[in-house]
PDB file of C-alpha atoms in Angstrom:
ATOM      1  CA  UNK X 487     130.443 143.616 129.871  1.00 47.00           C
ATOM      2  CA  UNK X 488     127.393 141.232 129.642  1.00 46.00           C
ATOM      3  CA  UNK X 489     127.238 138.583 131.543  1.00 47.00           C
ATOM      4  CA  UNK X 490     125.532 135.423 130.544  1.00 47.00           C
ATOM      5  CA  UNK X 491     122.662 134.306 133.288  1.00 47.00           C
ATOM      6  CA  UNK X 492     121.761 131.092 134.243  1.00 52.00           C
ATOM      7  CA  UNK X 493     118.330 130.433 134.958  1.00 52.00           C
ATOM      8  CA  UNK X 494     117.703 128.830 138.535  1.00 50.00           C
ATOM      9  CA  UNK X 495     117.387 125.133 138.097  1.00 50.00           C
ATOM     10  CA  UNK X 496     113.932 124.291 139.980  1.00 50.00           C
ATOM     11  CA  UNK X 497     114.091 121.784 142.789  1.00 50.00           C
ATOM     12  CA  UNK X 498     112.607 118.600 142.023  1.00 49.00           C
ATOM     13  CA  UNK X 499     109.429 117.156 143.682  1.00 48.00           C
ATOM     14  CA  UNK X 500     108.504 120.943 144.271  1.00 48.00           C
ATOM     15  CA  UNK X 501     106.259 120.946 140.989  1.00 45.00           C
ATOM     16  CA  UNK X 502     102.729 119.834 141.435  1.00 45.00           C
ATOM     17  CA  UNK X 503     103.395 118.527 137.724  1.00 47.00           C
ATOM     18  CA  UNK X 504     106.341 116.610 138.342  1.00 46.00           C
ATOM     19  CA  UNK X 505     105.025 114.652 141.376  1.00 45.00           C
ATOM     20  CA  UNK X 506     103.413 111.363 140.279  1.00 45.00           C
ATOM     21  CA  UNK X 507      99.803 111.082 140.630  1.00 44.00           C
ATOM     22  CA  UNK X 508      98.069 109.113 142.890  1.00 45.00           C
ATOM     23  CA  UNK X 509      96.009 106.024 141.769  1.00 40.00           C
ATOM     24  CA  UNK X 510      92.122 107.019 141.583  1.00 43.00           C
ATOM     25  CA  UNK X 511      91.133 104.020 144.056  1.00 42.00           C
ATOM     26  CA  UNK X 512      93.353 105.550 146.640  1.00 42.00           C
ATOM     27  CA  UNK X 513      92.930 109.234 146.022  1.00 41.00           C
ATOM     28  CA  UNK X 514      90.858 111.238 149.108  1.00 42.00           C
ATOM     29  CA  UNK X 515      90.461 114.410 147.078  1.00 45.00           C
ATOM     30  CA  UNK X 516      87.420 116.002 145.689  1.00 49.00           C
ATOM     31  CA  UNK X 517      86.484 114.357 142.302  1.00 45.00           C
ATOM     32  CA  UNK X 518      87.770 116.753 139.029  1.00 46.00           C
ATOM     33  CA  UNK X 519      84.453 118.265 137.278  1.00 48.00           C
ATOM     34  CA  UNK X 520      83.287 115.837 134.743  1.00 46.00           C
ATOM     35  CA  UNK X 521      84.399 112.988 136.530  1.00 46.00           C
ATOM     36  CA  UNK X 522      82.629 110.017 137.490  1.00 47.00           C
ATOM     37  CA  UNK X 523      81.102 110.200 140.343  1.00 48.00           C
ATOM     38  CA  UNK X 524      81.236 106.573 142.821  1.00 51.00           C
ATOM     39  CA  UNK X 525      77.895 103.897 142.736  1.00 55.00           C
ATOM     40  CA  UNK X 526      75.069 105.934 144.577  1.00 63.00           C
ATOM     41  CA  UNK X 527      71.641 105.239 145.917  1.00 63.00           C
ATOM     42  CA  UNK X 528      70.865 103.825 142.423  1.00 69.00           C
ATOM     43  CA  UNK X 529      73.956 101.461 142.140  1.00 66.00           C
ATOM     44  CA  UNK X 530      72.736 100.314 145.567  1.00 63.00           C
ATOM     45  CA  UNK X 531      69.131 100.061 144.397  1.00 67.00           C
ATOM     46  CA  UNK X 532      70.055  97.805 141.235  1.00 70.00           C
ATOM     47  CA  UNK X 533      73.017  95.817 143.239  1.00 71.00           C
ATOM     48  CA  UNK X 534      69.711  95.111 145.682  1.00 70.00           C
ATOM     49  CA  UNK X 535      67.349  94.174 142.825  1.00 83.00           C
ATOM     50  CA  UNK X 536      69.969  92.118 141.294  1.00 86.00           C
ATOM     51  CA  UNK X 537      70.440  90.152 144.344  1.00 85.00           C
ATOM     52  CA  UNK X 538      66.635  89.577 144.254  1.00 88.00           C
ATOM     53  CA  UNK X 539      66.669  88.666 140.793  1.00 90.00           C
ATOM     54  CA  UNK X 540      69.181  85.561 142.054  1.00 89.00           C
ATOM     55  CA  UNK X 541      66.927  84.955 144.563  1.00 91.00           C
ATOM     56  CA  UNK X 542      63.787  84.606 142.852  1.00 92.00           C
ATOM     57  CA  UNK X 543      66.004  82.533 139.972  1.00 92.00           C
ATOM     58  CA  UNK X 544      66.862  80.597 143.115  1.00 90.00           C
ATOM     59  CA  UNK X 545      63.569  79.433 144.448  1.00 93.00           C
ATOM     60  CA  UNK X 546      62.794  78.886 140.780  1.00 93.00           C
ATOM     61  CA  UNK X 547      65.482  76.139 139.894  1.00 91.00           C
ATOM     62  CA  UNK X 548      64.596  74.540 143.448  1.00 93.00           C
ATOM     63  CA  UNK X 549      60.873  73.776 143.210  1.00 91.00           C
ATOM     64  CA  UNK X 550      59.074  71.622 145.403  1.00 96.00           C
ATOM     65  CA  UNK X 551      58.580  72.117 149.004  1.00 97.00           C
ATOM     66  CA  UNK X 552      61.818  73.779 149.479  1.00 97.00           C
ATOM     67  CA  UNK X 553      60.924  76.685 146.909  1.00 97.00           C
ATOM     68  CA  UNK X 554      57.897  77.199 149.017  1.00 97.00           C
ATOM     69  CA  UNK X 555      59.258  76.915 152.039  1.00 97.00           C
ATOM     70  CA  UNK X 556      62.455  79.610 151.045  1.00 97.00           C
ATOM     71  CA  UNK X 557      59.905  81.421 149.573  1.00 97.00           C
ATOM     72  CA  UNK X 558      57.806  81.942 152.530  1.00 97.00           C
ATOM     73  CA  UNK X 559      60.856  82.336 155.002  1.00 98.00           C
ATOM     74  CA  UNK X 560      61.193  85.201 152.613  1.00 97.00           C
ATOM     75  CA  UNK X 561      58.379  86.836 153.106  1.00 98.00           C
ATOM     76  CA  UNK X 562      58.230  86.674 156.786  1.00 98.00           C
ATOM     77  CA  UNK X 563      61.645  88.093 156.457  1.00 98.00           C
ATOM     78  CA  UNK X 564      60.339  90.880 154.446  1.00 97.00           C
ATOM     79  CA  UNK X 565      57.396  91.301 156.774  1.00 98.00           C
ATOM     80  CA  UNK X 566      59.933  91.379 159.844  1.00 98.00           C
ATOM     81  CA  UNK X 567      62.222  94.200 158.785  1.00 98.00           C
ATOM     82  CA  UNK X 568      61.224  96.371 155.647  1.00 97.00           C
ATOM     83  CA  UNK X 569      64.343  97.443 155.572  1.00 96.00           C
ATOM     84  CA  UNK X 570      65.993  94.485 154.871  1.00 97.00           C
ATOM     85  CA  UNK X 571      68.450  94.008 152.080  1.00 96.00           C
ATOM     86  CA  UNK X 572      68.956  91.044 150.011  1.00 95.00           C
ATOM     87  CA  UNK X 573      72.095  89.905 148.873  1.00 94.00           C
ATOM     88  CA  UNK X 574      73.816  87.290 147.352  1.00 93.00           C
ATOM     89  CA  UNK X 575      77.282  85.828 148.583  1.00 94.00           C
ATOM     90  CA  UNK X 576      79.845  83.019 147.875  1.00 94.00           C
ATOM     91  CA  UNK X 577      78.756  82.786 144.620  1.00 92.00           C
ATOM     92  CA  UNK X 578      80.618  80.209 142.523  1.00 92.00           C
ATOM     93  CA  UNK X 579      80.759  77.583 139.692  1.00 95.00           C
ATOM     94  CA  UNK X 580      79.482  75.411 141.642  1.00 92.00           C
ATOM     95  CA  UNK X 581      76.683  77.410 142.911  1.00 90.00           C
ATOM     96  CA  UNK X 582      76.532  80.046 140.540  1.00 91.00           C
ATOM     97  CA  UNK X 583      73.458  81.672 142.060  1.00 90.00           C
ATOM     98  CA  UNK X 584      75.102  82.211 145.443  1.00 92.00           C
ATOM     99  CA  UNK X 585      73.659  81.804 148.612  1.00 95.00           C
ATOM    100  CA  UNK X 586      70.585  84.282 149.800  1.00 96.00           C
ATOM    101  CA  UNK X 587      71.329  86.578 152.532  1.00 97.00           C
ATOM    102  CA  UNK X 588      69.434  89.217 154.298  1.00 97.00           C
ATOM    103  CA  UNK X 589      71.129  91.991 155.885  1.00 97.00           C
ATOM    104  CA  UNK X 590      70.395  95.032 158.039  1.00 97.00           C
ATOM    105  CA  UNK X 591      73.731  96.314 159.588  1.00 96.00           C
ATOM    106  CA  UNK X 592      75.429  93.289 158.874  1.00 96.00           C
ATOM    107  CA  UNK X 593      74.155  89.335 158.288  1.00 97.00           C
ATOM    108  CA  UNK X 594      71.199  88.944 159.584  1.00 98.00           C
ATOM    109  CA  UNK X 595      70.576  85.324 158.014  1.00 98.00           C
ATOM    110  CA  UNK X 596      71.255  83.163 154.914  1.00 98.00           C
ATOM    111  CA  UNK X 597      69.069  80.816 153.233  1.00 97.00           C
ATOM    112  CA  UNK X 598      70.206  77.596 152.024  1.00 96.00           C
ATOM    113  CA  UNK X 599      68.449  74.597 150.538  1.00 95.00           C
ATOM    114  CA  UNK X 600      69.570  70.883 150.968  1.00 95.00           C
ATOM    115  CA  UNK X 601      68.286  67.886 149.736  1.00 95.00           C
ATOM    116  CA  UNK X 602      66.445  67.289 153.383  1.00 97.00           C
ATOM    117  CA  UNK X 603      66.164  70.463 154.484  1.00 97.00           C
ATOM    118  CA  UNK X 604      66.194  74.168 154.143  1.00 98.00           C
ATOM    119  CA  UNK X 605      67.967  75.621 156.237  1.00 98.00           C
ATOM    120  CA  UNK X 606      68.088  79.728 157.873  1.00 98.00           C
ATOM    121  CA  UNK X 607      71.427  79.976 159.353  1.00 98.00           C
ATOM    122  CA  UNK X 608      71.452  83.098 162.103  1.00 98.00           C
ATOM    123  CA  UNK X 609      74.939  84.936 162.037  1.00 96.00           C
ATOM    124  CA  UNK X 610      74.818  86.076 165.322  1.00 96.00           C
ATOM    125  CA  UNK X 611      72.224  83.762 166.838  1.00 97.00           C
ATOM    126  CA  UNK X 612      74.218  82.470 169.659  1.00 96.00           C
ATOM    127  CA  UNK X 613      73.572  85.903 171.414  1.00 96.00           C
ATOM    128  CA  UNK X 614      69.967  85.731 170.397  1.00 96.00           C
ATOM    129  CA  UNK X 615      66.850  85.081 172.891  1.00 95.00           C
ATOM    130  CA  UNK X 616      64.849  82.262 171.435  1.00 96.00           C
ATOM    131  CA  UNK X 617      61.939  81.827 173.818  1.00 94.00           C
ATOM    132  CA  UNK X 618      59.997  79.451 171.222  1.00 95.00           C
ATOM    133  CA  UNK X 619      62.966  76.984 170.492  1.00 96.00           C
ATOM    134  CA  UNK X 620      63.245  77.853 166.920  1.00 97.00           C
ATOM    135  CA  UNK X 621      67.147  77.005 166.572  1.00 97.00           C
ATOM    136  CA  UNK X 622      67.882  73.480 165.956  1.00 96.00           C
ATOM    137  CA  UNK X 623      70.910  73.053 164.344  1.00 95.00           C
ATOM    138  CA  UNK X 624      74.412  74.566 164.858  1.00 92.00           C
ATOM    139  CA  UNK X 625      73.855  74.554 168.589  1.00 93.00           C
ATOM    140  CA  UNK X 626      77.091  73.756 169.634  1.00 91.00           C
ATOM    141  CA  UNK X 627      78.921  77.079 167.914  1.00 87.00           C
ATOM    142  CA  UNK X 628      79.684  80.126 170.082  1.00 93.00           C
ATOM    143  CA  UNK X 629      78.234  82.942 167.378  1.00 95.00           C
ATOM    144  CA  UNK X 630      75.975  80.762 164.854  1.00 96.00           C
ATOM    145  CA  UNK X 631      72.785  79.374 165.210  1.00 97.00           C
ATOM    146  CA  UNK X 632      70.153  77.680 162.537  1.00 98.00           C
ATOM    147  CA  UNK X 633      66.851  76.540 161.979  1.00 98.00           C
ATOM    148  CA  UNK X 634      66.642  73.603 160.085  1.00 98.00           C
ATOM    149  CA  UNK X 635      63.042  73.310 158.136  1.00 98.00           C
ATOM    150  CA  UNK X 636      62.135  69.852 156.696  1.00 98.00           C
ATOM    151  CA  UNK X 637      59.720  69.085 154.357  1.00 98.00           C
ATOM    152  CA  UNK X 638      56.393  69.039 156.006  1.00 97.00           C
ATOM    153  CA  UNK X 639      56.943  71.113 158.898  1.00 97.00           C
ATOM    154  CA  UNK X 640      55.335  74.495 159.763  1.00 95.00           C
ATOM    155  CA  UNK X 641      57.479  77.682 160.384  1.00 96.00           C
ATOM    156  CA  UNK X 642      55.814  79.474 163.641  1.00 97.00           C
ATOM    157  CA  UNK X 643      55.610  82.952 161.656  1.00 98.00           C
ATOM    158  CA  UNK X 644      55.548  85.126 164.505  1.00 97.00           C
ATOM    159  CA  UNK X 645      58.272  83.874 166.509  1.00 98.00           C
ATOM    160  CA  UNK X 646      60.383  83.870 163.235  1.00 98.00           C
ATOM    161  CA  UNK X 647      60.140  87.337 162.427  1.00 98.00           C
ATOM    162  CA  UNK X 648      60.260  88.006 166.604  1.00 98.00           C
ATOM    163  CA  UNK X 649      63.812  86.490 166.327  1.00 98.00           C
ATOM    164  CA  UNK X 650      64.859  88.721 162.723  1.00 98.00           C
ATOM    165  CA  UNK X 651      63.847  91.691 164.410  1.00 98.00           C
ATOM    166  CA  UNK X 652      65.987  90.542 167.186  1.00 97.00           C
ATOM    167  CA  UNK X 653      69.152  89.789 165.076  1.00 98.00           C
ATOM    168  CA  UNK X 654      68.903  93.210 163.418  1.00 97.00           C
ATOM    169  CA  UNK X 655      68.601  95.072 166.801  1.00 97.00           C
ATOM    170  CA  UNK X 656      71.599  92.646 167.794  1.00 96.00           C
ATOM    171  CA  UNK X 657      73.315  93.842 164.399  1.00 96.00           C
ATOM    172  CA  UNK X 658      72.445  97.337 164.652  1.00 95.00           C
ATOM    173  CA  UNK X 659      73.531  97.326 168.938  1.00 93.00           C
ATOM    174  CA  UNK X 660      76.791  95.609 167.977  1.00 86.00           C
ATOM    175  CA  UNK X 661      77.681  98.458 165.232  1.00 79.00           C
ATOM    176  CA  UNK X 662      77.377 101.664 167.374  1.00 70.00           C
ATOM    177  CA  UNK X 663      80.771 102.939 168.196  1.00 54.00           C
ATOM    178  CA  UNK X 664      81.460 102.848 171.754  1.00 55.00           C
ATOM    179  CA  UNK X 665      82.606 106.367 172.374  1.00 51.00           C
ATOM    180  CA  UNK X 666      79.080 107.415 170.196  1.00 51.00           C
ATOM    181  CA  UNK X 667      77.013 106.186 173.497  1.00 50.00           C
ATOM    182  CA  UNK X 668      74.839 108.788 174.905  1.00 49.00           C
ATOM    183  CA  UNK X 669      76.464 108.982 178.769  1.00 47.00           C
ATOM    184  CA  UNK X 670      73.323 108.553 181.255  1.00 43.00           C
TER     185      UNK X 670
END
């Protein structure tokens, strides 16, 4: 007598096939070969020189005194911290080249031009030493500080970059993780 046999139905969800894949943005497996791999050192590299390229195109469309003057906070930026990385931010139609910002571990300072002045705007200059009285503007805020730069007036280089090499060690101490600390 033959008896007719049933194959075992397989349970669902146990199937690597049947389970639904996982979107690529949210996936924290191994890339497949052949895939694409995510933005590098060279992504970084042309994200960085685009940001300069705004810059520059910046400094260009403002002329005058305050394209100098940006253009030589620049610099002593530069001259400060080689490591330094330029960006761009809060880019919109109304200011479609954005607003320049140096970075190392996190804002260091932006750059902004106004009619009367130009003005360097510290993210974390409240907890900043500024022997030389360089801040003049945004006194009153609890993180912020800013140097406002009118036309005519001269930019004490050294104690400038003094106070971006003390934002990025501020920037770069306010990063570490706690419980990364050597214990002395």
């Amino acid at each position: 007598m033959m008896t007719e046999s049933k194959a075992k139905p397989k349970a669902k969800g146990t199937s690597r096939a049947s389970k639904p894949r996982k979107s690529a943005t949210k996936s924290k497996s191994q890339p497949k070969a052949g895939a694409k791999a995510k933005p590098g050192a060279g992504a970084k590299r042309a994200n960085e020189n685009a940001a300069s390229r705004l810059i520059d195109e910046r400094i260009r469309s403002l002329g005058g005194w305050r394209a100098e003057t940006l253009a030589e906070v620049r610099r002593f930026i530069h001259e400060a911290d080689p490591d330094i990385v330029e960006e761009c931010k809060w880019i919109k139609p109304t200011n479609p080249l954005g607003v320049p910002v140096w970075s190392h571990a996190g804002i260091v300072c932006t750059g902004e031009a106004y009619n009367q002045v130009v003005k360097l705007t510290f993210a974390r200059g409240a907890s900043l030493e500024d022997p030389r009285g360089l801040f003049n503007s945004s006194l009153e805020g609890n993180t912020r500080r800013a140097i406002d730069i009118q036309e005519g007036e001269v930019l004490n280089a050294e104690a400038f970059k003094a106070l971006i090499q003390a934002a990025v060690a501020e920037n770069l101490r306010s990063t570490r993780h706690p419980l990364l600390h050597e214990v002395r």
